[in-house]
PDB file of C-alpha atoms in Angstrom:
ATOM      1  CA  UNK A 258      50.242  98.504  27.891  1.00 41.00           C
ATOM      2  CA  UNK A 259      52.390 100.574  24.918  1.00 51.00           C
ATOM      3  CA  UNK A 260      55.238  98.261  26.027  1.00 71.00           C
ATOM      4  CA  UNK A 261      54.010  95.262  25.285  1.00 85.00           C
ATOM      5  CA  UNK A 262      53.908  92.595  23.586  1.00 93.00           C
ATOM      6  CA  UNK A 263      51.411  90.371  21.500  1.00 94.00           C
ATOM      7  CA  UNK A 264      52.542  87.933  23.584  1.00 96.00           C
ATOM      8  CA  UNK A 265      52.309  88.710  27.132  1.00 96.00           C
ATOM      9  CA  UNK A 266      48.836  90.469  25.521  1.00 96.00           C
ATOM     10  CA  UNK A 267      48.131  87.102  24.296  1.00 97.00           C
ATOM     11  CA  UNK A 268      49.023  85.381  28.260  1.00 98.00           C
ATOM     12  CA  UNK A 269      47.452  88.205  29.995  1.00 98.00           C
ATOM     13  CA  UNK A 270      43.455  87.909  28.197  1.00 98.00           C
ATOM     14  CA  UNK A 271      43.907  84.252  28.278  1.00 98.00           C
ATOM     15  CA  UNK A 272      43.776  84.755  32.554  1.00 98.00           C
ATOM     16  CA  UNK A 273      41.300  87.645  32.006  1.00 98.00           C
ATOM     17  CA  UNK A 274      38.985  84.944  29.533  1.00 98.00           C
ATOM     18  CA  UNK A 275      35.445  84.175  30.466  1.00 98.00           C
ATOM     19  CA  UNK A 276      34.918  81.439  27.572  1.00 98.00           C
ATOM     20  CA  UNK A 277      31.937  81.434  26.746  1.00 98.00           C
ATOM     21  CA  UNK A 278      28.882  78.945  24.763  1.00 98.00           C
ATOM     22  CA  UNK A 279      26.145  80.787  24.465  1.00 98.00           C
ATOM     23  CA  UNK A 280      25.322  79.322  21.403  1.00 97.00           C
ATOM     24  CA  UNK A 281      21.004  78.258  20.730  1.00 96.00           C
ATOM     25  CA  UNK A 282      22.209  74.627  19.580  1.00 97.00           C
ATOM     26  CA  UNK A 283      24.781  73.912  22.802  1.00 98.00           C
ATOM     27  CA  UNK A 284      24.259  70.953  24.045  1.00 98.00           C
ATOM     28  CA  UNK A 285      25.805  68.981  26.670  1.00 98.00           C
ATOM     29  CA  UNK A 286      28.039  67.400  23.861  1.00 98.00           C
ATOM     30  CA  UNK A 287      29.840  71.431  23.497  1.00 98.00           C
ATOM     31  CA  UNK A 288      29.920  72.079  27.476  1.00 98.00           C
ATOM     32  CA  UNK A 289      32.033  68.984  27.861  1.00 98.00           C
ATOM     33  CA  UNK A 290      34.357  70.428  24.911  1.00 98.00           C
ATOM     34  CA  UNK A 291      34.463  73.645  26.670  1.00 98.00           C
ATOM     35  CA  UNK A 292      34.942  72.715  30.075  1.00 98.00           C
ATOM     36  CA  UNK A 293      38.029  70.963  28.548  1.00 98.00           C
ATOM     37  CA  UNK A 294      39.489  73.678  26.132  1.00 98.00           C
ATOM     38  CA  UNK A 295      38.841  76.197  29.639  1.00 98.00           C
ATOM     39  CA  UNK A 296      42.120  74.220  30.140  1.00 98.00           C
ATOM     40  CA  UNK A 297      44.916  75.047  28.096  1.00 98.00           C
ATOM     41  CA  UNK A 298      48.306  73.910  27.719  1.00 97.00           C
ATOM     42  CA  UNK A 299      49.180  77.552  28.146  1.00 98.00           C
ATOM     43  CA  UNK A 300      47.103  78.137  31.822  1.00 98.00           C
ATOM     44  CA  UNK A 301      43.063  78.647  32.513  1.00 98.00           C
ATOM     45  CA  UNK A 302      41.306  80.692  31.781  1.00 98.00           C
ATOM     46  CA  UNK A 303      39.455  83.037  34.179  1.00 98.00           C
ATOM     47  CA  UNK A 304      36.151  80.720  33.775  1.00 98.00           C
ATOM     48  CA  UNK A 305      33.071  79.836  31.205  1.00 98.00           C
ATOM     49  CA  UNK A 306      29.779  81.974  30.880  1.00 98.00           C
ATOM     50  CA  UNK A 307      27.576  79.429  29.896  1.00 98.00           C
ATOM     51  CA  UNK A 308      23.450  78.528  29.988  1.00 98.00           C
ATOM     52  CA  UNK A 309      22.122  77.844  32.936  1.00 98.00           C
ATOM     53  CA  UNK A 310      20.234  74.560  32.441  1.00 98.00           C
ATOM     54  CA  UNK A 311      24.237  73.216  31.505  1.00 98.00           C
ATOM     55  CA  UNK A 312      25.458  74.906  35.388  1.00 98.00           C
ATOM     56  CA  UNK A 313      25.337  71.362  36.902  1.00 98.00           C
ATOM     57  CA  UNK A 314      26.765  69.321  34.044  1.00 98.00           C
ATOM     58  CA  UNK A 315      29.875  71.738  34.429  1.00 98.00           C
ATOM     59  CA  UNK A 316      29.946  71.490  37.934  1.00 98.00           C
ATOM     60  CA  UNK A 317      30.596  67.426  37.734  1.00 98.00           C
ATOM     61  CA  UNK A 318      32.754  67.975  35.147  1.00 98.00           C
ATOM     62  CA  UNK A 319      35.895  70.550  36.881  1.00 98.00           C
ATOM     63  CA  UNK A 320      34.829  69.877  40.083  1.00 97.00           C
ATOM     64  CA  UNK A 321      33.962  71.571  42.993  1.00 95.00           C
ATOM     65  CA  UNK A 322      37.840  73.133  42.930  1.00 93.00           C
ATOM     66  CA  UNK A 323      38.607  74.088  40.167  1.00 97.00           C
ATOM     67  CA  UNK A 324      40.172  77.139  39.473  1.00 98.00           C
ATOM     68  CA  UNK A 325      38.106  77.927  36.881  1.00 98.00           C
ATOM     69  CA  UNK A 326      34.731  79.725  37.314  1.00 98.00           C
ATOM     70  CA  UNK A 327      30.816  78.743  36.675  1.00 98.00           C
ATOM     71  CA  UNK A 328      29.290  81.954  34.918  1.00 98.00           C
ATOM     72  CA  UNK A 329      26.152  81.689  33.855  1.00 98.00           C
ATOM     73  CA  UNK A 330      22.533  83.865  32.160  1.00 98.00           C
ATOM     74  CA  UNK A 331      19.686  85.505  33.794  1.00 98.00           C
ATOM     75  CA  UNK A 332      17.250  87.456  32.407  1.00 98.00           C
ATOM     76  CA  UNK A 333      18.895  86.558  29.056  1.00 98.00           C
ATOM     77  CA  UNK A 334      19.109  87.896  26.722  1.00 98.00           C
ATOM     78  CA  UNK A 335      16.042  89.951  26.859  1.00 97.00           C
ATOM     79  CA  UNK A 336      16.040  91.890  30.622  1.00 98.00           C
ATOM     80  CA  UNK A 337      12.382  91.631  30.051  1.00 98.00           C
ATOM     81  CA  UNK A 338      11.170  88.685  32.440  1.00 98.00           C
ATOM     82  CA  UNK A 339       9.751  89.402  35.902  1.00 98.00           C
ATOM     83  CA  UNK A 340      11.899  90.019  38.618  1.00 98.00           C
ATOM     84  CA  UNK A 341      10.829  87.362  40.601  1.00 98.00           C
ATOM     85  CA  UNK A 342      11.295  84.348  37.665  1.00 98.00           C
ATOM     86  CA  UNK A 343      14.902  85.876  37.520  1.00 98.00           C
ATOM     87  CA  UNK A 344      15.577  85.834  41.354  1.00 98.00           C
ATOM     88  CA  UNK A 345      14.282  82.394  40.790  1.00 98.00           C
ATOM     89  CA  UNK A 346      16.742  81.257  38.102  1.00 98.00           C
ATOM     90  CA  UNK A 347      19.649  82.605  39.821  1.00 98.00           C
ATOM     91  CA  UNK A 348      18.828  80.242  42.869  1.00 98.00           C
ATOM     92  CA  UNK A 349      18.761  77.425  40.992  1.00 98.00           C
ATOM     93  CA  UNK A 350      21.885  78.376  39.388  1.00 98.00           C
ATOM     94  CA  UNK A 351      23.431  78.869  42.248  1.00 98.00           C
ATOM     95  CA  UNK A 352      22.108  75.408  43.222  1.00 98.00           C
ATOM     96  CA  UNK A 353      23.886  73.873  40.395  1.00 98.00           C
ATOM     97  CA  UNK A 354      27.095  75.836  41.176  1.00 98.00           C
ATOM     98  CA  UNK A 355      27.326  78.693  39.634  1.00 98.00           C
ATOM     99  CA  UNK A 356      30.318  80.845  40.704  1.00 98.00           C
ATOM    100  CA  UNK A 357      29.318  83.925  39.270  1.00 99.00           C
ATOM    101  CA  UNK A 358      26.000  85.912  37.905  1.00 99.00           C
ATOM    102  CA  UNK A 359      25.751  87.898  34.849  1.00 98.00           C
ATOM    103  CA  UNK A 360      22.559  89.514  34.489  1.00 99.00           C
ATOM    104  CA  UNK A 361      20.349  91.431  32.023  1.00 98.00           C
ATOM    105  CA  UNK A 362      19.477  94.540  33.376  1.00 98.00           C
ATOM    106  CA  UNK A 363      15.974  96.107  32.188  1.00 98.00           C
ATOM    107  CA  UNK A 364      17.178  98.299  29.465  1.00 98.00           C
ATOM    108  CA  UNK A 365      14.469  98.805  27.918  1.00 98.00           C
ATOM    109  CA  UNK A 366      12.611 100.070  31.107  1.00 98.00           C
ATOM    110  CA  UNK A 367      15.666 102.151  31.060  1.00 98.00           C
ATOM    111  CA  UNK A 368      14.996 103.787  27.948  1.00 98.00           C
ATOM    112  CA  UNK A 369      12.080 104.805  28.569  1.00 98.00           C
ATOM    113  CA  UNK A 370      12.805 106.652  31.893  1.00 98.00           C
ATOM    114  CA  UNK A 371      11.868 103.835  34.193  1.00 98.00           C
ATOM    115  CA  UNK A 372      15.188 104.194  36.454  1.00 98.00           C
ATOM    116  CA  UNK A 373      13.607 102.174  38.974  1.00 98.00           C
ATOM    117  CA  UNK A 374      13.544  98.960  37.405  1.00 98.00           C
ATOM    118  CA  UNK A 375      16.816  98.545  36.930  1.00 98.00           C
ATOM    119  CA  UNK A 376      17.542  99.431  40.751  1.00 98.00           C
ATOM    120  CA  UNK A 377      14.649  96.596  41.586  1.00 98.00           C
ATOM    121  CA  UNK A 378      16.503  93.883  39.718  1.00 98.00           C
ATOM    122  CA  UNK A 379      19.168  94.326  40.163  1.00 98.00           C
ATOM    123  CA  UNK A 380      19.042  95.013  44.185  1.00 98.00           C
ATOM    124  CA  UNK A 381      16.765  91.774  44.175  1.00 98.00           C
ATOM    125  CA  UNK A 382      18.660  89.274  42.501  1.00 98.00           C
ATOM    126  CA  UNK A 383      22.364  91.328  44.835  1.00 98.00           C
ATOM    127  CA  UNK A 384      20.579  89.711  47.700  1.00 98.00           C
ATOM    128  CA  UNK A 385      20.888  86.167  46.509  1.00 98.00           C
ATOM    129  CA  UNK A 386      24.313  86.275  45.200  1.00 98.00           C
ATOM    130  CA  UNK A 387      25.999  86.147  48.378  1.00 95.00           C
ATOM    131  CA  UNK A 388      29.447  86.200  48.713  1.00 95.00           C
ATOM    132  CA  UNK A 389      31.746  84.974  46.818  1.00 96.00           C
ATOM    133  CA  UNK A 390      28.874  84.636  44.100  1.00 98.00           C
ATOM    134  CA  UNK A 391      29.614  87.366  41.893  1.00 98.00           C
ATOM    135  CA  UNK A 392      27.156  89.914  40.342  1.00 98.00           C
ATOM    136  CA  UNK A 393      28.050  90.855  36.879  1.00 98.00           C
ATOM    137  CA  UNK A 394      25.446  92.795  35.295  1.00 98.00           C
ATOM    138  CA  UNK A 395      25.109  93.611  31.530  1.00 98.00           C
ATOM    139  CA  UNK A 396      23.735  96.984  29.574  1.00 98.00           C
ATOM    140  CA  UNK A 397      23.056  95.868  26.325  1.00 98.00           C
ATOM    141  CA  UNK A 398      24.598  99.287  25.645  1.00 98.00           C
ATOM    142  CA  UNK A 399      24.864  98.720  21.807  1.00 98.00           C
ATOM    143  CA  UNK A 400      21.101  99.618  22.549  1.00 98.00           C
ATOM    144  CA  UNK A 401      20.986 101.896  24.875  1.00 98.00           C
ATOM    145  CA  UNK A 402      23.309 104.072  22.215  1.00 96.00           C
ATOM    146  CA  UNK A 403      23.281 107.122  23.931  1.00 97.00           C
ATOM    147  CA  UNK A 404      26.735 108.021  25.477  1.00 98.00           C
ATOM    148  CA  UNK A 405      24.450 109.534  28.469  1.00 98.00           C
ATOM    149  CA  UNK A 406      22.427 106.562  29.257  1.00 98.00           C
ATOM    150  CA  UNK A 407      25.314 103.923  29.199  1.00 98.00           C
ATOM    151  CA  UNK A 408      26.581 106.121  31.671  1.00 98.00           C
ATOM    152  CA  UNK A 409      23.822 106.559  34.102  1.00 98.00           C
ATOM    153  CA  UNK A 410      23.419 102.199  33.405  1.00 98.00           C
ATOM    154  CA  UNK A 411      26.903 102.321  34.757  1.00 98.00           C
ATOM    155  CA  UNK A 412      25.960 104.367  38.054  1.00 98.00           C
ATOM    156  CA  UNK A 413      22.419 103.298  38.461  1.00 98.00           C
ATOM    157  CA  UNK A 414      24.493  99.441  38.574  1.00 98.00           C
ATOM    158  CA  UNK A 415      27.323  99.485  40.849  1.00 98.00           C
ATOM    159  CA  UNK A 416      25.476 102.126  43.152  1.00 98.00           C
ATOM    160  CA  UNK A 417      22.749  98.955  42.967  1.00 98.00           C
ATOM    161  CA  UNK A 418      25.165  96.346  44.069  1.00 98.00           C
ATOM    162  CA  UNK A 419      26.754  95.159  40.694  1.00 98.00           C
ATOM    163  CA  UNK A 420      30.731  93.783  41.499  1.00 98.00           C
ATOM    164  CA  UNK A 421      31.376  93.586  37.234  1.00 99.00           C
ATOM    165  CA  UNK A 422      29.482  95.784  34.594  1.00 98.00           C
ATOM    166  CA  UNK A 423      29.543  94.404  31.402  1.00 98.00           C
ATOM    167  CA  UNK A 424      28.431  95.574  28.073  1.00 98.00           C
ATOM    168  CA  UNK A 425      26.582  93.426  25.934  1.00 98.00           C
ATOM    169  CA  UNK A 426      25.180  90.327  25.529  1.00 98.00           C
ATOM    170  CA  UNK A 427      26.664  89.503  22.217  1.00 96.00           C
ATOM    171  CA  UNK A 428      22.705  89.342  20.690  1.00 96.00           C
ATOM    172  CA  UNK A 429      22.726  92.215  19.560  1.00 96.00           C
ATOM    173  CA  UNK A 430      24.042  93.851  16.493  1.00 96.00           C
ATOM    174  CA  UNK A 431      26.529  96.106  18.689  1.00 96.00           C
ATOM    175  CA  UNK A 432      27.843  94.647  21.257  1.00 96.00           C
ATOM    176  CA  UNK A 433      31.146  96.181  23.448  1.00 97.00           C
ATOM    177  CA  UNK A 434      32.781  99.382  21.754  1.00 97.00           C
ATOM    178  CA  UNK A 435      35.240 101.263  22.434  1.00 98.00           C
ATOM    179  CA  UNK A 436      33.293 104.221  23.051  1.00 98.00           C
ATOM    180  CA  UNK A 437      31.573 102.286  25.694  1.00 98.00           C
ATOM    181  CA  UNK A 438      34.184 100.864  27.289  1.00 98.00           C
ATOM    182  CA  UNK A 439      35.909 104.473  27.950  1.00 98.00           C
ATOM    183  CA  UNK A 440      32.079 105.389  29.377  1.00 98.00           C
ATOM    184  CA  UNK A 441      31.779 102.488  31.309  1.00 98.00           C
ATOM    185  CA  UNK A 442      35.313 102.559  33.009  1.00 98.00           C
ATOM    186  CA  UNK A 443      35.297 106.503  33.217  1.00 98.00           C
ATOM    187  CA  UNK A 444      32.080 105.941  35.487  1.00 98.00           C
ATOM    188  CA  UNK A 445      34.060 103.033  38.103  1.00 98.00           C
ATOM    189  CA  UNK A 446      36.303 105.474  38.534  1.00 98.00           C
ATOM    190  CA  UNK A 447      34.624 108.033  39.386  1.00 98.00           C
ATOM    191  CA  UNK A 448      32.748 105.461  41.614  1.00 98.00           C
ATOM    192  CA  UNK A 449      35.045 105.463  43.620  1.00 97.00           C
ATOM    193  CA  UNK A 450      34.303 101.591  43.708  1.00 97.00           C
ATOM    194  CA  UNK A 451      35.778  98.063  43.571  1.00 97.00           C
ATOM    195  CA  UNK A 452      33.723  97.661  40.303  1.00 98.00           C
ATOM    196  CA  UNK A 453      34.950  95.048  37.675  1.00 98.00           C
ATOM    197  CA  UNK A 454      34.635  96.406  33.928  1.00 98.00           C
ATOM    198  CA  UNK A 455      33.754  93.000  31.719  1.00 98.00           C
ATOM    199  CA  UNK A 456      33.762  93.464  27.393  1.00 98.00           C
ATOM    200  CA  UNK A 457      31.737  90.854  25.748  1.00 98.00           C
ATOM    201  CA  UNK A 458      30.174  90.312  22.121  1.00 95.00           C
ATOM    202  CA  UNK A 459      33.207  91.436  18.796  1.00 92.00           C
ATOM    203  CA  UNK A 460      36.531  91.246  21.309  1.00 96.00           C
ATOM    204  CA  UNK A 461      37.924  88.315  19.051  1.00 96.00           C
ATOM    205  CA  UNK A 462      41.516  88.959  18.818  1.00 96.00           C
ATOM    206  CA  UNK A 463      44.111  89.516  21.116  1.00 96.00           C
ATOM    207  CA  UNK A 464      44.433  93.168  19.203  1.00 95.00           C
ATOM    208  CA  UNK A 465      41.328  93.747  19.929  1.00 96.00           C
ATOM    209  CA  UNK A 466      41.845  92.634  23.381  1.00 97.00           C
ATOM    210  CA  UNK A 467      44.859  95.198  23.636  1.00 96.00           C
ATOM    211  CA  UNK A 468      43.302  97.751  22.996  1.00 96.00           C
ATOM    212  CA  UNK A 469      40.978  97.777  25.441  1.00 97.00           C
ATOM    213  CA  UNK A 470      43.415  96.930  28.185  1.00 98.00           C
ATOM    214  CA  UNK A 471      45.014 100.129  27.218  1.00 97.00           C
ATOM    215  CA  UNK A 472      42.421 101.854  27.609  1.00 98.00           C
ATOM    216  CA  UNK A 473      41.648  99.993  30.749  1.00 98.00           C
ATOM    217  CA  UNK A 474      45.448 101.215  31.895  1.00 98.00           C
ATOM    218  CA  UNK A 475      45.116 104.406  31.066  1.00 98.00           C
ATOM    219  CA  UNK A 476      42.189 105.472  33.171  1.00 98.00           C
ATOM    220  CA  UNK A 477      42.827 102.964  36.044  1.00 98.00           C
ATOM    221  CA  UNK A 478      46.475 102.107  36.019  1.00 98.00           C
ATOM    222  CA  UNK A 479      48.571  99.691  34.673  1.00 95.00           C
ATOM    223  CA  UNK A 480      48.307  97.171  36.938  1.00 96.00           C
ATOM    224  CA  UNK A 481      43.640  97.111  37.196  1.00 98.00           C
ATOM    225  CA  UNK A 482      42.924  94.710  35.344  1.00 98.00           C
ATOM    226  CA  UNK A 483      42.721  91.827  37.077  1.00 98.00           C
ATOM    227  CA  UNK A 484      40.592  88.711  37.352  1.00 98.00           C
ATOM    228  CA  UNK A 485      38.651  90.148  40.360  1.00 98.00           C
ATOM    229  CA  UNK A 486      38.500  93.529  38.081  1.00 98.00           C
ATOM    230  CA  UNK A 487      38.576  92.988  34.622  1.00 98.00           C
ATOM    231  CA  UNK A 488      36.834  90.325  32.139  1.00 98.00           C
ATOM    232  CA  UNK A 489      36.599  89.746  28.336  1.00 98.00           C
ATOM    233  CA  UNK A 490      33.400  87.687  27.368  1.00 98.00           C
ATOM    234  CA  UNK A 491      34.174  85.884  24.448  1.00 97.00           C
ATOM    235  CA  UNK A 492      33.957  82.504  22.689  1.00 95.00           C
ATOM    236  CA  UNK A 493      36.569  82.998  19.910  1.00 94.00           C
ATOM    237  CA  UNK A 494      38.719  84.798  21.451  1.00 97.00           C
ATOM    238  CA  UNK A 495      40.016  82.559  22.751  1.00 98.00           C
ATOM    239  CA  UNK A 496      42.010  80.735  19.108  1.00 97.00           C
ATOM    240  CA  UNK A 497      43.798  83.473  18.604  1.00 97.00           C
ATOM    241  CA  UNK A 498      45.372  83.613  22.124  1.00 97.00           C
ATOM    242  CA  UNK A 499      46.225  79.939  21.513  1.00 97.00           C
ATOM    243  CA  UNK A 500      48.121  81.389  17.946  1.00 96.00           C
ATOM    244  CA  UNK A 501      49.761  84.038  19.707  1.00 96.00           C
ATOM    245  CA  UNK A 502      50.913  82.108  22.232  1.00 97.00           C
ATOM    246  CA  UNK A 503      52.033  79.383  19.962  1.00 96.00           C
ATOM    247  CA  UNK A 504      53.676  81.583  17.832  1.00 94.00           C
ATOM    248  CA  UNK A 505      51.535  80.851  14.862  1.00 90.00           C
ATOM    249  CA  UNK A 506      50.735  84.653  14.688  1.00 84.00           C
ATOM    250  CA  UNK A 507      47.002  86.133  15.109  1.00 78.00           C
ATOM    251  CA  UNK A 508      44.557  83.678  13.813  1.00 46.00           C
ATOM    252  CA  UNK A 509      43.554  87.683  12.080  1.00 48.00           C
ATOM    253  CA  UNK A 510      42.794  90.868  14.022  1.00 51.00           C
ATOM    254  CA  UNK A 511      40.609  93.462  13.539  1.00 50.00           C
ATOM    255  CA  UNK A 512      42.984  95.699  15.492  1.00 38.00           C
ATOM    256  CA  UNK A 513      46.380  96.569  15.731  1.00 29.00           C
ATOM    257  CA  UNK A 514      48.671  95.623  18.833  1.00 22.00           C
TER     258      UNK A 514
END
């Protein structure tokens, strides 16, 4: 990534973006806007990520054969729902047209030492996510805090059948960090499995995206980050991507390119 220009990074980030609206006041008009925004003049995002109640509407708007995938969240954001409820929520979301399920693991149970709860939840949801539906597992790394816990959660999720491991819900004080990304990307490498990585929450600029892509390239190689292995979960990143691609410069960067 060292020789990559901001414009090249922006174009790559666009193709890897899960354009997200998980705000409490999200409504049908917001979903219409999100679906329009996901198809930009420079290309489309990888997916939109929305509440389950809007999946059916989004599917009708995008159509059955859209290249823009529909991701939704389950056991979100608490991670505390009963397994049967989460499985039912997942089944309904898939029936409504979801392509991808972003599942919050029972991270508080893990913090209390209950690894079995994590395995049980992921395996139960995995069972109803038949290919080509993707299962992304949200570890809530900012709450886990301890690097050993983040590493353990990553390996548990991968071993239990996750297609992706994702940092955060975006609903807590600390979300995606490079420290968590480093641990999670190395856990994927150590597993020897084809599992993707999704930093979510706090990736706001092309500069932020560049740092995560550079880290992924260092650990996995320069060509590793593609939509099947890497996503950004963000609501505000698209504006900065478009500013860079339009030649207007970054709309503000919390990190250098």
